[in-house]
XYZ file of C-alpha atoms in Angstrom:
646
model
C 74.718 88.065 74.677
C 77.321 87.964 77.644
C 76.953 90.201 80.610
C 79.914 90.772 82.828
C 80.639 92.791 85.810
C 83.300 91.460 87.729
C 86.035 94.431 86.028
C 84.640 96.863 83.465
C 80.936 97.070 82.625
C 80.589 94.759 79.424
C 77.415 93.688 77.330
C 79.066 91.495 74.544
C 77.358 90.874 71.080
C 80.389 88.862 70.260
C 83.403 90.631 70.058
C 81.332 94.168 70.127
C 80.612 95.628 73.689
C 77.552 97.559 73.442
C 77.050 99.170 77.087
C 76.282 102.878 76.636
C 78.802 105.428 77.276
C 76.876 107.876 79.514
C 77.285 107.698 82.950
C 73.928 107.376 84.179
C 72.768 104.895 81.870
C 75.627 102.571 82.919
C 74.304 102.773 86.407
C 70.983 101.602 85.155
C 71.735 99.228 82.958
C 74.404 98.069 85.845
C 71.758 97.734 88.983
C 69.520 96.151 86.679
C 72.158 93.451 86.079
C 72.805 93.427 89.770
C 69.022 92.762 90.022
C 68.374 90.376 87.042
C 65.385 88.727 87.301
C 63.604 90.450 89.415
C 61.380 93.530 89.999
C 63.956 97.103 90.739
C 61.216 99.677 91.611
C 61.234 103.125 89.561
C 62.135 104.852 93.512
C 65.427 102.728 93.569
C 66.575 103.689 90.341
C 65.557 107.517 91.078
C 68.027 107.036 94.139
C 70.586 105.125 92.680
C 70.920 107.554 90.022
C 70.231 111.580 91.747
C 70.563 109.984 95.747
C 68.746 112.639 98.045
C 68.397 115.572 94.775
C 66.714 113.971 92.125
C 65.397 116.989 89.613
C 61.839 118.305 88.638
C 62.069 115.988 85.712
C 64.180 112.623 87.431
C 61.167 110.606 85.781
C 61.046 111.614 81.893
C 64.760 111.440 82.116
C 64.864 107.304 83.445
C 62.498 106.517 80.991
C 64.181 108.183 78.334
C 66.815 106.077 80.003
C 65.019 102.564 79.552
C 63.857 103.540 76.082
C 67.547 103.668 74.870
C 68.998 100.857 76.863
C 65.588 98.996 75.434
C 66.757 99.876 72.066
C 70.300 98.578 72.572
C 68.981 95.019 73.850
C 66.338 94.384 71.781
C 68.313 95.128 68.345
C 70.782 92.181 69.515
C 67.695 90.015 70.956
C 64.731 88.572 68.851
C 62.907 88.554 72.075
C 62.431 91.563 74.562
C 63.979 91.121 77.431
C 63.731 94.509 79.638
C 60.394 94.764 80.355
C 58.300 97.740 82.260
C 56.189 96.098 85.029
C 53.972 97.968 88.149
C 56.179 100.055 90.181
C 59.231 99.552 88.021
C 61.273 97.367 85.602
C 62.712 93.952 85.206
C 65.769 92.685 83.221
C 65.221 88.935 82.172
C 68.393 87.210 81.152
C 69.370 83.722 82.036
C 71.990 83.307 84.782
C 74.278 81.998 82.568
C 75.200 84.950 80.329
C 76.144 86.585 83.968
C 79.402 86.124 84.610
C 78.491 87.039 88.148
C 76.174 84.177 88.284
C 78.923 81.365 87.105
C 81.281 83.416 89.691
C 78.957 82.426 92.709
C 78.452 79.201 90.796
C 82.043 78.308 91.052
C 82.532 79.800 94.480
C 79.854 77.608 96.344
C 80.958 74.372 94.352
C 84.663 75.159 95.997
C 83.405 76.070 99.716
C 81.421 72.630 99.581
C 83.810 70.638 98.520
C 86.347 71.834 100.543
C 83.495 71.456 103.677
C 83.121 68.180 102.643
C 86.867 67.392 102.704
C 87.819 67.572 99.280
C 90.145 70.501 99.099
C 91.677 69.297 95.551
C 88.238 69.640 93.897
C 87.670 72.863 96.156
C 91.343 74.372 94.967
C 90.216 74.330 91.184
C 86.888 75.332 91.422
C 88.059 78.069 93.751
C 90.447 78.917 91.375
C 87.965 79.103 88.294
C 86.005 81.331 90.239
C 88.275 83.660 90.932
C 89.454 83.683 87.163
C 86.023 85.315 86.154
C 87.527 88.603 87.378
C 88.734 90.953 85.584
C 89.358 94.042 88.266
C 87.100 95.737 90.706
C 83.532 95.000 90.045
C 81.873 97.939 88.228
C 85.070 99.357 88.197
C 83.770 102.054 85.207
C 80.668 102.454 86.289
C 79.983 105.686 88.712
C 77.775 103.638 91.638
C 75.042 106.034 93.505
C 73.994 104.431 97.295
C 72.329 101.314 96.188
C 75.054 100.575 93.219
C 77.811 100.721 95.835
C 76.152 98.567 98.661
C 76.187 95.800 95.996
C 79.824 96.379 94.647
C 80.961 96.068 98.190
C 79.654 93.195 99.109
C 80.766 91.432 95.678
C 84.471 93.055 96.561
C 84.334 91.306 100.016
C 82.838 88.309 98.398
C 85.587 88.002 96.195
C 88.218 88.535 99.175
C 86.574 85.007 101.177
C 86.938 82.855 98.213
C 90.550 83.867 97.615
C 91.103 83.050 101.583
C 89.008 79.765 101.006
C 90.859 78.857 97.985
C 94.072 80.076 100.000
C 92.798 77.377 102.530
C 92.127 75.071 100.080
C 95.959 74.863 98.989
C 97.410 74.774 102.817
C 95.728 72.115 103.281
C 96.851 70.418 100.210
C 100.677 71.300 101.266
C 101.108 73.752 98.531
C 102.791 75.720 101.011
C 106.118 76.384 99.181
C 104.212 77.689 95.919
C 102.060 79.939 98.679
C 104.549 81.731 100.018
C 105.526 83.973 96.993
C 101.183 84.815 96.237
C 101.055 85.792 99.888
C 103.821 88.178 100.587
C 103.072 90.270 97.939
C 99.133 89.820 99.355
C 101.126 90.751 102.811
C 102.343 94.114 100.813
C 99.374 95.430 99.181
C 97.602 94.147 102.702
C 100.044 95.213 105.930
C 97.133 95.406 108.083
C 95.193 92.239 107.078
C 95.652 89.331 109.919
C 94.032 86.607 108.118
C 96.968 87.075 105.168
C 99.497 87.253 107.583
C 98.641 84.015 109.302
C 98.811 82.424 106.149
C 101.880 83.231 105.537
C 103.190 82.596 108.592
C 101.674 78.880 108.528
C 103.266 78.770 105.135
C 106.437 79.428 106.180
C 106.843 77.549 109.438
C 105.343 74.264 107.383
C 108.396 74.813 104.358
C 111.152 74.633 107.573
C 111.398 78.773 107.542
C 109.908 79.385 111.266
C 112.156 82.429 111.807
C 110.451 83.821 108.660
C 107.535 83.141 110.080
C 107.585 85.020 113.368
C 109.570 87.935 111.484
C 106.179 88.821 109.851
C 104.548 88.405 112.713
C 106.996 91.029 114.630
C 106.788 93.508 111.158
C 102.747 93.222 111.370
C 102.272 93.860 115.060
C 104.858 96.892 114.716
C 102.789 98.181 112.219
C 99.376 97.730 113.788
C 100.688 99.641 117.124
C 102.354 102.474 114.675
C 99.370 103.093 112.341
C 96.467 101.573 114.603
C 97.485 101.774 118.364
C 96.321 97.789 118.849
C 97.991 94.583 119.263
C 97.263 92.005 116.860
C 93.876 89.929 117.340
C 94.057 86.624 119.814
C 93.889 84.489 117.161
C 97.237 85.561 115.788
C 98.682 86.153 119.187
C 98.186 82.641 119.580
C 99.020 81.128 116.530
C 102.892 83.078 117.519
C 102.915 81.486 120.778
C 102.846 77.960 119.294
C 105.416 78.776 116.897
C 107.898 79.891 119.650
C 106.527 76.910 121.539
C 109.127 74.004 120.885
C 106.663 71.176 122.275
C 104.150 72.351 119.963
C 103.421 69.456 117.101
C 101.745 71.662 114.789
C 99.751 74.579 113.477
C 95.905 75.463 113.278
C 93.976 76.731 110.768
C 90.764 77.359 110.484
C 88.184 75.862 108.002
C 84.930 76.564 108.016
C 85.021 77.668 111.802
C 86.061 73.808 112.349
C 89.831 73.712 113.572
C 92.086 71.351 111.402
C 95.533 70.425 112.910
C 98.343 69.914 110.337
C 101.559 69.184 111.110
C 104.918 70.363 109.485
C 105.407 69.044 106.230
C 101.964 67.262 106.725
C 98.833 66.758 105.403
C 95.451 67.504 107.548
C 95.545 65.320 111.033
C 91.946 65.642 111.555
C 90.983 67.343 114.431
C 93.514 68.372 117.395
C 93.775 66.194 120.411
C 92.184 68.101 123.691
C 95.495 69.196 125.008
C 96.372 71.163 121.918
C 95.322 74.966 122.121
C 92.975 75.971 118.981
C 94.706 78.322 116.645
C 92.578 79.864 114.031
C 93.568 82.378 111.554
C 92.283 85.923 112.399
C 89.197 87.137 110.322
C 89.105 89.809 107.849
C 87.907 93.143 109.122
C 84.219 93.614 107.646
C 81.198 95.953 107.377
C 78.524 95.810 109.992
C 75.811 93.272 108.281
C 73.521 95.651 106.478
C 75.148 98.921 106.644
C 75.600 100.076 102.589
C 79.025 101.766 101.545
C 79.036 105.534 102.389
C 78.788 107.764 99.518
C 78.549 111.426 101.459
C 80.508 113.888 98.535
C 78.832 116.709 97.805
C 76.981 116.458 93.914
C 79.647 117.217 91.571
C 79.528 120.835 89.504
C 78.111 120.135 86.144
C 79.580 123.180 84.244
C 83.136 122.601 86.108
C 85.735 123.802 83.668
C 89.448 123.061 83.118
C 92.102 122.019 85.624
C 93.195 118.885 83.454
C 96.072 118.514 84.456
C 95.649 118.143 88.069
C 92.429 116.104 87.286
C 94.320 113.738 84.884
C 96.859 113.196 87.380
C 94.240 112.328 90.435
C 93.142 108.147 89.059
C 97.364 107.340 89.609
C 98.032 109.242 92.540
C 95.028 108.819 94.427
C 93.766 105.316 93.532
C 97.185 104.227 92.620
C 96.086 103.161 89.088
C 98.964 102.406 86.883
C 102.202 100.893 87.819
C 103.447 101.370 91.446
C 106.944 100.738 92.386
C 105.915 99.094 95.665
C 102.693 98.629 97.268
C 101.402 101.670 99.300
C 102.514 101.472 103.555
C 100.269 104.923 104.149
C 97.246 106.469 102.715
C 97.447 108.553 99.503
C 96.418 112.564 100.582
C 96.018 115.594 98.052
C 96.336 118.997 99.609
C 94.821 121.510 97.307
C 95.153 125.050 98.805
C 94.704 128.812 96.771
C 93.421 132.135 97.579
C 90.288 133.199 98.674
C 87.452 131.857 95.441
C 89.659 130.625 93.310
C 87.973 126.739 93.813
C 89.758 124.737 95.820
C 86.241 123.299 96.889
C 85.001 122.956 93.545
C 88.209 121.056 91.857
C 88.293 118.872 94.757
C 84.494 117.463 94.765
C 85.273 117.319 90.547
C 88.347 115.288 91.214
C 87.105 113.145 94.069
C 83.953 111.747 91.951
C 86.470 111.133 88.638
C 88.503 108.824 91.249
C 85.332 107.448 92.946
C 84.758 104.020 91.085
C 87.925 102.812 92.559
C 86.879 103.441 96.256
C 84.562 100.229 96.335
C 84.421 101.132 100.353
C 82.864 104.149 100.245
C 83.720 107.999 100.456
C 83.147 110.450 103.528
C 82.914 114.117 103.872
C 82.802 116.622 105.971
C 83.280 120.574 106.114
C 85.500 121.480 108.811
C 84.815 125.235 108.208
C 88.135 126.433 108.928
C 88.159 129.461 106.814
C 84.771 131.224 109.003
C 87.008 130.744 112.303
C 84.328 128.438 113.790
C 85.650 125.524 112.836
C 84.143 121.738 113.102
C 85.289 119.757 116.101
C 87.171 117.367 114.745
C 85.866 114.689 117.111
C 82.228 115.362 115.823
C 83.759 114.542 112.549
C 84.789 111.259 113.950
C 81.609 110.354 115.311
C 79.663 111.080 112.247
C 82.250 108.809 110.336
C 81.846 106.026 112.423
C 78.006 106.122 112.317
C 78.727 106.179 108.511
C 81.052 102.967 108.928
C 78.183 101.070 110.565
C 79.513 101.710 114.294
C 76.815 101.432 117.010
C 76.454 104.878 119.179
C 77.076 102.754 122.227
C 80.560 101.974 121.088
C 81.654 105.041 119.944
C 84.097 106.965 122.882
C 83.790 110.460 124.017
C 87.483 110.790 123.786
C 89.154 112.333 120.514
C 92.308 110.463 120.526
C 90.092 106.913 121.228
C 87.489 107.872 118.505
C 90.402 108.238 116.223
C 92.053 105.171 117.128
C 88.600 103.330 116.638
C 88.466 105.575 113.328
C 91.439 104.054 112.584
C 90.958 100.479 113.039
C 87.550 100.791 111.093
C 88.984 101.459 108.011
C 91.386 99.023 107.874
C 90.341 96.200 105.041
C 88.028 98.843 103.197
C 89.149 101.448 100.519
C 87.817 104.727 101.284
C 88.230 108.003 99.660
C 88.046 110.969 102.479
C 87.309 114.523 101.474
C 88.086 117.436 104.074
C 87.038 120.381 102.914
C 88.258 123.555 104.324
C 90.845 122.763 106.617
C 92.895 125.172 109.044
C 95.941 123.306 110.371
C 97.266 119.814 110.946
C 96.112 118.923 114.290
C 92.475 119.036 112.301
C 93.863 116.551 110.128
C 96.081 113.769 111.743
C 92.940 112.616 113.915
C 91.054 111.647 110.785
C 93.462 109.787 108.874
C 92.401 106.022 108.207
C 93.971 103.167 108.992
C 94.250 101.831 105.848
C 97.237 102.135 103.269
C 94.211 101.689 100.516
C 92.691 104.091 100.983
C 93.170 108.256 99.669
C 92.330 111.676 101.590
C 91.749 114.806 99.659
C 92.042 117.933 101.585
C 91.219 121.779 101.025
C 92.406 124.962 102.688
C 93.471 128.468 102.350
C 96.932 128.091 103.838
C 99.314 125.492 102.577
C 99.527 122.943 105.086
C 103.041 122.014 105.940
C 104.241 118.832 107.076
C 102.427 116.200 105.843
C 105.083 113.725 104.493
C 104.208 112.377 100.508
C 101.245 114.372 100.441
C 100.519 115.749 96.639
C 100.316 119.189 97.254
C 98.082 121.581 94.556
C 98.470 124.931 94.827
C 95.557 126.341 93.243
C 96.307 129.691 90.844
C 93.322 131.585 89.169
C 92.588 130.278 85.904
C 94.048 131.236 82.490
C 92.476 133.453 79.730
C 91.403 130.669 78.071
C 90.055 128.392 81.114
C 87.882 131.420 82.309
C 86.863 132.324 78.739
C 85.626 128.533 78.530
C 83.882 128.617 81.907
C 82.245 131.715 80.752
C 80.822 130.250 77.519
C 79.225 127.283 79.620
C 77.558 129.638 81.767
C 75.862 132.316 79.076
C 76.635 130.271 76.028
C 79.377 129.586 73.442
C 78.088 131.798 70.539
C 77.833 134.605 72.706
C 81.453 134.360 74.116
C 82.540 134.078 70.184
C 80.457 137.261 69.178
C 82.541 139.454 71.535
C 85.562 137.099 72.128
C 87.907 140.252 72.600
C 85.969 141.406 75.549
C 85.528 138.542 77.231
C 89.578 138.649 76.832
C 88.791 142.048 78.940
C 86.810 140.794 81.479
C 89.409 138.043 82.044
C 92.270 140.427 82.638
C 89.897 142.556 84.803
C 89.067 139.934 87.305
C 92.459 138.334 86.806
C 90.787 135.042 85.655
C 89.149 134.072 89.469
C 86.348 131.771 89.049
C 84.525 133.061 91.618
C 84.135 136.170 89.925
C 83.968 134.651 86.703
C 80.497 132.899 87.974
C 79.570 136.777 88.809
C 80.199 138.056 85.484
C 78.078 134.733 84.035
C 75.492 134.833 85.999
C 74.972 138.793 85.642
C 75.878 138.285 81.874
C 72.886 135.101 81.507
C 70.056 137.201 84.084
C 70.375 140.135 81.068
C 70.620 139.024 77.298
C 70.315 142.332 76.682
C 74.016 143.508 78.359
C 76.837 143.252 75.983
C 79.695 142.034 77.212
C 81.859 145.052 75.990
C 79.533 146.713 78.144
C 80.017 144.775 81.213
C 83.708 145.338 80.952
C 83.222 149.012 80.136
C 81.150 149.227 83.677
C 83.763 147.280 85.895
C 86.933 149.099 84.592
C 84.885 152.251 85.858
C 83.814 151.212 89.282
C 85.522 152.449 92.361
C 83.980 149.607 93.600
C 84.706 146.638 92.211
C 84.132 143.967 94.390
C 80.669 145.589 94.804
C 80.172 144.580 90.970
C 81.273 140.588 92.151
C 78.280 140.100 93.978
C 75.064 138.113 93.097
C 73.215 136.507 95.454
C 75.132 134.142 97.288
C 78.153 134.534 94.968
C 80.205 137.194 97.039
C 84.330 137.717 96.194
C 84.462 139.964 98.904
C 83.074 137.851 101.824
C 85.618 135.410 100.501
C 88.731 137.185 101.203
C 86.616 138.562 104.438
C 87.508 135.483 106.511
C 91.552 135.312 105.306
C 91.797 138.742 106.507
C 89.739 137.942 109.696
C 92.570 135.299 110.202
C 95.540 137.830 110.172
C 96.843 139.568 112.895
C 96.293 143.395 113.680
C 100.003 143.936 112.463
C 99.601 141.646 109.430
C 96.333 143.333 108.300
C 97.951 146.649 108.533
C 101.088 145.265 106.770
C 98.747 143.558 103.962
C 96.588 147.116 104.005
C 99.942 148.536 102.942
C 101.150 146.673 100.324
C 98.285 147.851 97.631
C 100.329 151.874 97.713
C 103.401 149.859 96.222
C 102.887 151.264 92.644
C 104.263 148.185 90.419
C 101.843 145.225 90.871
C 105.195 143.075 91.318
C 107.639 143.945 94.312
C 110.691 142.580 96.074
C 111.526 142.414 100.154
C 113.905 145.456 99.257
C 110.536 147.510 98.506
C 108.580 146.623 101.414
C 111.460 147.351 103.919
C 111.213 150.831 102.370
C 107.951 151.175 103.013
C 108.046 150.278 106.319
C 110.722 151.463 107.776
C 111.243 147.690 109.136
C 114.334 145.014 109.458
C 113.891 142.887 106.496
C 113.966 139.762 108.484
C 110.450 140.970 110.090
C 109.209 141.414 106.521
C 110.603 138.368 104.777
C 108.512 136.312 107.654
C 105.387 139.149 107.152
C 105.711 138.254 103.190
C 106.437 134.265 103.357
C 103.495 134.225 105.975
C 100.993 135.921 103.121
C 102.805 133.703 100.954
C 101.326 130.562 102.967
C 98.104 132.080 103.258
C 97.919 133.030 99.252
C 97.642 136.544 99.175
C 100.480 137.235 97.258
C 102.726 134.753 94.614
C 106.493 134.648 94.421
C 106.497 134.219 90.948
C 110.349 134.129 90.160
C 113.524 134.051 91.872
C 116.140 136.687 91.094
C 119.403 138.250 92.442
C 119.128 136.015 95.299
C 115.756 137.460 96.258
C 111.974 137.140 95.846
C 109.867 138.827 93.394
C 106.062 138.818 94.468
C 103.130 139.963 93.078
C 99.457 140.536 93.925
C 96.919 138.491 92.687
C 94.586 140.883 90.474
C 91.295 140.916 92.753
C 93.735 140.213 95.956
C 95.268 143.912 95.014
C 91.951 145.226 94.761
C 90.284 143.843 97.974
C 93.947 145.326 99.822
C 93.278 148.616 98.416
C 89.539 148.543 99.462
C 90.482 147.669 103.244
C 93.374 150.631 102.841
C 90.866 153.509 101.897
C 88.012 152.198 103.968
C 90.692 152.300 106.728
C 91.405 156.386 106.276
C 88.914 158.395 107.144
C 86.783 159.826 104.256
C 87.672 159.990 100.447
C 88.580 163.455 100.720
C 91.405 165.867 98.587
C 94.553 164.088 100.930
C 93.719 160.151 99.398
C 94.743 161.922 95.909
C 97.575 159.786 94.798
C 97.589 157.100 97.525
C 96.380 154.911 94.493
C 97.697 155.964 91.134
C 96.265 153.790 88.850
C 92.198 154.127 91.006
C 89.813 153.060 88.124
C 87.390 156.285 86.802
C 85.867 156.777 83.931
């Protein structure tokens, strides 16, 4: 059998991969690749596979686990070859079938031979090496903590061994066939010094000098732009002696021993002590020890529908697919929606689909916008940075310096960054990373304006069918099929929010005696609705609480207002009669609730905006307007035609 890992997870029985298709026992099966050979404890695998939650019954379920993967191997294998030991379990293949193994193999032959001055030798080794390699390591497999320490370091493995094989053909004055690999390495890399050097040596050795410090000038404009920093001394250097006209060569670095090699030239040996030393700049790295962050919040295991938006996420977030050019800034989603409707919930779903891609990590962090006591941005910062391996001594007290250093962290490693819960853009711009590889995801009740390419997702409630689907995975499918027409009801009711969906469900699975006709019979005759979307710490109302916290006296009063307007759909026209107001005043009231998603435009007509009230939305405003008068007395008759009663 042939085990790879350097691309997509493959056990090969000749042509016939045989990896399972679950998730979790890929990562199994995956670490105990990683680990071939050699004892992975029965706690590792617990915490590779639930991290800090594992359940009640995390045991059973591994060795369920190893029993199948067990089965798998030995049907192919006339000996066994995973085998349960003290503490744990042990994978014995031979390093051969790993292609991992013939990788690292290949890759030491090369960085000897080219230490031992053989760079021809070191060039095709190199070279096979980095043939073995199919994508990103693991690049199907969903990595827990321990998983993604190793992928990392394999990623950043395979980045030396291009450099050294890079090296490899300077020095062999390939440097015409080099230039056309590294620009596009320069593209897909604008922050990356080491690539830029190279290309800059290349050039100047092929005769094209002013090429040379051009990419030089592009790379330093973009460090200051995107990182606030000048480019390392190495670099800085390295342009000096190529506007130096006494200057008989170039430097570059080999093994941390310089090598001088002159235009058009072969290696000189080493430079004569007058020379300056001119090294290429090193790749930005991890702090030794410090695994990959994986911080998101455990997915939802009963989330339902969205496709779309989820199907789109793997190209426009991890830029998987053809891309006309190679990204210059970070990939961000905006996802923004009413009160409930789970903007939270899709985005935690769609950051884990996207997660195998982010080999460098993924950070979170809840900026509580929505409750009005938000999350200091700069603690944000500080936590990131201790996530990114960042001593506390180093880290400023300054916002603007903690982002810069935020900033120049992240360059060379792809992170995906989830904000949940945002309030404005000044939250935001400080914790954007450096890198053009890596992909924010951010959540928040208002649409956030102004973010240039962002993929914004504005969140509606879900369809008939999505909400009829999430209901069956909550209380069960043959239940939902017994009574399908009022669980049509209880759709329309709610107006498909999955908030109060998860209400309904939960009430619905705590009873097995309540009928869902009879549910919907009980919430079309409540006065108080919201009241009935309430269970524990499910709570519609405290939802739509903190939006109308947020508004101003005049907008509450405004927003109050709006729930008399008897047709649930209303133009500008409408509202100015209401009011007695200037319709500029209430096009800028209406386009602010708009922004905030309390009300829809859903079409355009006559020149003019028709808006409507999101079912529970119009609810919650008439619940704020009769808790406002005083009393329920004989003179609140008619304020609300269409009040539910039985």
């Amino acid at each position: 059998m042939d085990f790879r890992m350097l691309g997509p997870l493959e056990i090969l029985d000749g042509p016939r991969n045989v990896v399972p298709t679950a998730p979790k026992p890929r990562q199994v099966i995956a670490l105990l690749l990683m680990r071939r050979n050699t004892l992975v404890q029965t706690s590792e695998l617990i915490d590779e596979l639930w991290e800090s939650d594992p359940p009640a019954s995390a045991m059973t379920t591994l060795q369920t686990y190893i029993y199948k993967l067990r089965k798998i191997l030995t049907a192919r294998n006339s000996e066994e070859i995973l085998f349960t030991r003290p503490g744990g379990y042990t994978l014995a293949i031979p390093d051969r079938s790993v292609d991992l193994h013939r990788f690292e193999t290949e890759a030491g032959e090369g960085k000897s031979l080219l230490k031992n001055g053989d760079p021809a030798g070191a060039a095709e080794a190199l070279r096979r090496s980095l043939a073995l390699w199919r994508g990103s390591a693991l690049v199907d497999v969903v990595p827990g903590g321990l998983l993604s320490s190793y992928v990392t370091r394999l990623e950043e493995f395979r980045e030396r061994t291009l450099d050294l094989r890079i090296e490899a053909d300077l020095q062999l004055g390939r440097h015409q066939e080099l230039i056309s690999e590294l620009k596009s390495l320069v593209l897909s890399r604008p922050l990356h010094e080491n690539v830029h050097a190279s290309l800059m040596i290349a050039l100047h050795r092929s005769g094209r000098r002013h090429e040379a410090l051009e990419v030089y000038q592009v790379l330093r404009r973009s460090m200051i732009d995107n990182l606030g920093l000048e480019p390392g001394k190495e670099l800085r250097a390295l342009h000096q002696a190529l506007l130096s006209e006494a200057t008989g060569g170039v430097l570059y670095e080999r093994h941390q021993q310089p090598v001088l090699v002159e235009p058009d030239r072969g290696p000189a040996g080493h430079p004569e002590p007058d020379e300056p030393p001119v090294a290429a700049a090193p790749r930005p790295a991890a702090a030794p020890g410090v695994p990959a962050p994986a911080q998101l919040p455990p997915d939802i295991a009963d989330f339902t529908g969205r496709e779309s938006i989820v199907d789109r996420a793997p190209a426009l977030l991890a830029g998987v697919g053809e891309r006309d050019r190679p990204p210059t800034a970070p990939a961000v989603a905006v996802i923004s929606g009413m009160p409930g409707v789970g903007k939270s919930a899709l985005a935690v779903h769609m950051s884990h689909t996207v997660r195998p891609f982010f080999e460098g990590g993924q950070l979170y962090a809840d900026l509580r916008g929505s409750t009005g006591r938000g999350t200091d941005p700069s603690e944000v910062l500080h936590g990131f940075l201790r996530a990114l391996g960042v001593a506390e001594s180093e880290i400023p007290a300054d916002l603007e310096e903690r982002s810069k250093l935020f900033r120049s962290t992240t360059v060379g490693r792809r992170l995906l960054i989830l904000l949940d819960d945002v309030s404005s853009l000044a939250d935001v711009r400080s914790l954007l990373p450096g890198d053009p590889e890596c992909s924010v995801v951010i959540t928040s009740r208002r649409r956030l304006h102004g973010l240039g390419g962002a993929w914004n997702v504005n969140l509606d409630a879900m369809d008939t069918a999505e909400g009829r689907e999430l209901l069956a995975r909550i209380i069960g499918s043959a239940r939902v099929r017994r009574e399908r027409n009022a669980a049509n009801q209880l759709m329309e009711t709610v107006g498909g929010h999955p908030l109060a969906v998860r209400c309904i469900g939960g009430r619905l699975s705590g009873s097995p005696g309540l009928t869902l006709s009879g549910l919907a019979t009980q919430l079309n005759c409540s006065e108080k609705l919201l009241d009935e979307l309430r269970l524990g710490e499910l709570d519609v109302r405290s939802r739509y609480d903190f939006s109308y916290a947020g508004l101003g006296r005049v907008e509450q009063s405004v927003f109050r207002l709006l729930s008399i307007l008897p047709p649930r759909r209303f133009t500008a026209d409408s509202v100015v009669e209401l009011l007695g107001s200037d319709s500029r005043s209430v096009e800028h009231l209406l386009q602010h609730f708009v922004d905030s998603h309390l009300i829809n435009i859903v079409r355009w007509e006559d020149g003019g905006a028709h808006y409507e009230f999101p079912e529970l939305t119009r609810v919650y405003a008439r619940e704020r307007l009769l808790d406002t008068l005083s009393g329920d007395g004989p003179e609140h008759e008619g304020i609300w035609p269409d009040r539910r009663r039985c």
